Amino acid sequence: MRDFDLVMPRTLSEALAAMSASDISVQPIAGGTDMVVDVRSRRAKPDVLVALQHIPELQGVVRENGMIRLGARTTVTELLQNPLIADHADIARQAAQVFANPMVRNLATVGGNVGSASPAGDIITPLLALDAEVELLSENGGRKLSLENFLVGPRKTVRRLDEIIVALRFVRPAPHSGHAFYKLGLRQADAISIINVAVLLERDGPLVGDVRIALGAVSPTPIRAHQAESILRGKTFTDSEAREAARIASDEAAPIDDLRAGAEYRRRMVRVYAERMLQQAWSRAR
Amino acid sequence: MNMKTVTMHINGRTHQMAFAPNVTLLNALRDLGYTDVKSGCEKGDCGACTVIVNGRALNSCLLLAWLAEDAMILTVAGMGTPDNPHPLQRAFVDFGAAQCGYCIPGMIVSAKALLDEISEPTDEEIREALSGNLCRCTGYIRVFEAVRAAAQEISKE
């Protein structure tokens, strides 16, 4: 594996100072489930890795007013086990359940999955459905932006080289929302998504309230299917509307052929699973 | 590249050794003589390198050794001896759960992590806990039977 220096700051300000070194490649490392693999495969070529192990400001899942804030170092196992997630963000818990495998879940972090920005990042899709914001921080200050705007391409984000992701935040969904997540993979576990779909919707009697449909592994970044959402929002939920929304969602996807699956198959699976997840979320909503 | 002396507590013994930053816990353990920890994919996909660090099962190929400073680490060799095997080790032998044997250290460690958390796991929980340990030989049936049997054995103690 490539030589690199490993810095292990004990405080947030030490970490931000380490990140601000300019003329060399400095990258953050949390769980290492992507970074170590990428350094070994030479996809990543850091000169310095800044380990975020011991920074308290990056830990914790808290409820703040009407929002839930996930510290960037929240592991996928924590998403699976934390009662706040089960109560308010079940869609993230559902994604955590089928994320990689138990050992990787113990190491992998929310900030890492977002920062790596894989098009198939399984935690990104539910966070898009939750309409999450990314909080970034550097020595020069902090900023917040929507996760949707943070992701700009395969493994490309607008994170500046001196910034770290501190947290992901989202407005708590309405208590009786329906949450449905599906991951299609070549195995039932320990797999990279062929597609994944996250649906979060509110129900108002026979009408759909707010609805979010997020799709993963079928575009350069995980995306929201905004056009599909717009035909459902505020309308009566019917089987044919769900089917039509799923068809529109599959048109909004831009899948590619790769070693796991072909583009046409992916597009068809978006249609199938978007419809199923809409039905599932609808039946779970009150 | 700078070396750093890292202290680790492995199977009850304390070790200190100098490592470069790019050495993984897997490499470090094997350099320290713990060759019961196997190298498979070195990508976190196969689970052959599974160890328990501070109570959590993880892939030692993904953790940099420097980040395991002062950690309590358990490998399969630390779970029992030939004369006094851990119930999981005995069950894996009794049920013929090993063929080539390469996945087995990781399987047993993952199973230990499961039983530490859930003493009477359902079949679904066993499958889930071992879902990151890939086996090309056995089809997993006898592995699951062994874990089930060991769980019963342990809960009788």
Coordinates of N, CA and C in Angstrom, one line a residue, chain A residues 1-8 29-34 36-37 40 49 51 53 75 80-81 97 100-107 187-190, chain B residues 1-2 4 21-24 27 42-47 50 56-59 61-64 66-67 69 110 117 127-134:
Chain A
M1 N 0.8 -1.2 0.0 CA 0.0 0.0 0.0 C 0.9 1.2 0.0
R2 N 0.4 2.3 -0.7 CA 1.1 3.5 -0.7 C 1.5 4.0 0.6
D3 N 2.7 4.7 0.7 CA 3.1 5.4 1.9 C 2.3 6.6 2.1
F4 N 1.9 6.9 3.3 CA 1.3 8.1 3.7 C 1.6 8.4 5.1
D5 N 1.4 9.7 5.5 CA 1.5 10.1 6.9 C 0.1 10.0 7.5
L6 N 0.0 9.6 8.7 CA -1.2 9.4 9.4 C -1.2 10.4 10.6
V7 N -2.1 11.3 10.6 CA -2.2 12.3 11.7 C -3.4 11.9 12.5
M8 N -3.3 12.0 13.9 CA -4.4 11.5 14.7 C -4.8 12.6 15.7
I29 N -10.0 10.4 7.2 CA -10.4 9.0 7.2 C -11.2 8.8 8.5
A30 N -12.3 8.1 8.4 CA -13.1 7.8 9.6 C -13.0 6.3 9.8
G31 N -14.0 5.5 9.3 CA -14.0 4.1 9.5 C -13.0 3.4 8.6
G32 N -12.6 4.0 7.4 CA -11.7 3.5 6.5 C -12.2 2.4 5.6
T33 N -13.5 2.2 5.6 CA -14.0 1.1 4.8 C -14.0 1.4 3.3
D34 N -14.0 2.7 3.0 CA -13.7 3.1 1.6 C -12.2 3.5 1.4
V36 N -9.3 2.9 3.0 CA -8.2 1.9 3.0 C -8.3 1.1 1.7
V37 N -9.5 0.8 1.2 CA -9.6 0.0 0.0 C -9.2 0.9 -1.2
R40 N -5.4 1.2 -1.3 CA -4.8 0.0 -1.8 C -4.9 -0.2 -3.3
L49 N -3.3 11.2 5.7 CA -4.6 10.9 6.2 C -4.8 11.5 7.5
A51 N -7.0 11.2 10.7 CA -8.0 10.2 11.3 C -8.9 11.0 12.2
Q53 N -10.9 9.8 14.6 CA -11.4 8.9 15.6 C -12.0 9.5 16.9
T75 N -21.8 5.5 13.1 CA -21.6 4.3 12.3 C -22.9 3.8 11.8
L80 N -28.6 1.5 12.8 CA -29.4 0.2 13.0 C -29.9 0.1 14.4
Q81 N -29.2 0.6 15.4 CA -29.6 0.4 16.8 C -30.1 1.6 17.5
Q97 N -29.7 -1.8 7.6 CA -29.9 -3.3 7.7 C -29.3 -4.1 6.6
A100 N -23.8 -3.5 3.3 CA -22.5 -4.3 3.4 C -22.7 -5.6 4.3
N101 N -22.0 -5.6 5.4 CA -22.1 -6.7 6.3 C -21.8 -6.2 7.7
P102 N -22.1 -7.0 8.8 CA -22.0 -6.5 10.1 C -20.7 -5.9 10.5
M103 N -19.6 -6.5 10.0 CA -18.3 -6.0 10.4 C -18.0 -4.6 9.8
V104 N -18.4 -4.5 8.5 CA -18.2 -3.2 7.9 C -19.1 -2.1 8.5
R105 N -20.3 -2.5 8.9 CA -21.3 -1.6 9.5 C -20.7 -1.1 10.8
N106 N -19.9 -1.9 11.5 CA -19.3 -1.4 12.8 C -18.3 -0.3 12.6
L107 N -17.7 -0.2 11.4 CA -16.7 0.8 11.1 C -17.2 1.9 10.2
R187 N -26.3 -10.4 -4.0 CA -26.5 -11.3 -2.9 C -27.4 -10.6 -1.9
Q188 N -27.9 -11.3 -0.9 CA -28.8 -10.7 0.1 C -28.0 -9.8 1.1
A189 N -26.7 -10.0 1.1 CA -25.9 -9.2 2.0 C -24.6 -9.0 1.4
D190 N -23.8 -8.1 1.9 CA -22.4 -8.1 1.5 C -22.3 -7.7 0.0
Chain B
M1 N 9.1 7.4 5.8 CA 7.8 7.3 6.5 C 8.1 7.0 7.9
N2 N 7.4 7.6 8.8 CA 7.7 7.4 10.3 C 7.0 6.2 10.8
K4 N 5.8 4.1 14.3 CA 5.3 4.4 15.6 C 5.1 3.1 16.4
P21 N 2.6 3.8 9.1 CA 1.2 4.2 9.1 C 0.3 3.4 8.2
N22 N 0.9 2.8 7.1 CA 0.1 2.1 6.1 C -0.1 0.6 6.4
V23 N 0.3 0.2 7.6 CA 0.1 -1.2 8.0 C -1.3 -1.4 8.5
T24 N -2.0 -2.4 8.1 CA -3.3 -2.6 8.6 C -3.2 -3.5 9.8
N27 N -2.2 -7.0 8.9 CA -0.7 -7.2 8.7 C 0.0 -7.3 10.0
E42 N -8.8 -8.5 1.4 CA -8.3 -7.3 1.8 C -9.1 -6.1 1.4
K43 N -10.4 -6.3 1.3 CA -11.4 -5.2 0.9 C -12.6 -5.1 1.8
G44 N -12.6 -5.9 2.8 CA -13.8 -5.9 3.7 C -15.0 -6.6 3.1
D45 N -14.8 -7.5 2.1 CA -15.9 -8.2 1.5 C -16.1 -9.6 2.0
C46 N -15.0 -10.3 2.4 CA -15.0 -11.7 2.6 C -15.1 -12.1 4.1
G47 N -14.6 -11.3 5.0 CA -14.7 -11.6 6.4 C -13.6 -12.6 6.9
T50 N -11.7 -11.4 10.1 CA -12.5 -10.8 11.2 C -11.9 -11.0 12.5
R56 N -16.2 -5.2 19.4 CA -16.9 -5.2 18.1 C -16.2 -6.0 17.1
A57 N -17.0 -6.8 16.3 CA -16.4 -7.6 15.2 C -16.1 -6.6 14.1
L58 N -14.9 -6.7 13.5 CA -14.6 -5.9 12.4 C -13.5 -6.6 11.5
N59 N -13.4 -6.1 10.3 CA -12.5 -6.6 9.3 C -11.1 -6.0 9.6
C61 N -8.5 -6.1 8.0 CA -7.9 -5.5 6.8 C -8.2 -4.1 6.5
L62 N -9.3 -3.6 7.2 CA -9.7 -2.2 7.0 C -9.3 -1.2 8.1
L63 N -8.7 -1.7 9.2 CA -8.3 -0.9 10.3 C -6.8 -0.7 10.2
L64 N -6.4 0.6 10.2 CA -4.9 0.8 10.2 C -4.4 0.5 11.6
W66 N -2.2 1.8 13.6 CA -2.1 2.9 14.5 C -3.4 3.2 15.2
L67 N -4.5 3.0 14.5 CA -5.8 3.3 15.0 C -6.3 2.3 16.0
E69 N -4.4 1.5 18.7 CA -3.6 1.8 19.9 C -4.4 1.4 21.1
S110 N -16.9 -14.1 14.2 CA -18.2 -13.5 14.0 C -19.3 -14.1 14.8
E117 N -23.6 -10.9 22.1 CA -24.7 -10.0 22.1 C -26.1 -10.6 22.3
R127 N -27.7 -16.1 10.5 CA -27.4 -15.9 9.1 C -27.0 -14.4 8.9
E128 N -27.7 -13.5 9.6 CA -27.4 -12.1 9.5 C -26.0 -11.8 10.1
A129 N -25.7 -12.4 11.2 CA -24.4 -12.1 11.9 C -23.2 -12.7 11.0
L130 N -23.4 -13.8 10.3 CA -22.4 -14.3 9.5 C -22.5 -13.9 8.0
S131 N -23.3 -12.9 7.8 CA -23.5 -12.5 6.4 C -22.3 -11.9 5.7
G132 N -21.3 -11.5 6.5 CA -20.1 -10.9 6.0 C -19.0 -11.9 6.0
N133 N -19.2 -13.2 6.2 CA -18.2 -14.2 6.1 C -18.5 -15.2 5.0
L134 N -17.8 -15.0 3.9 CA -18.1 -15.8 2.7 C -17.4 -17.1 2.7

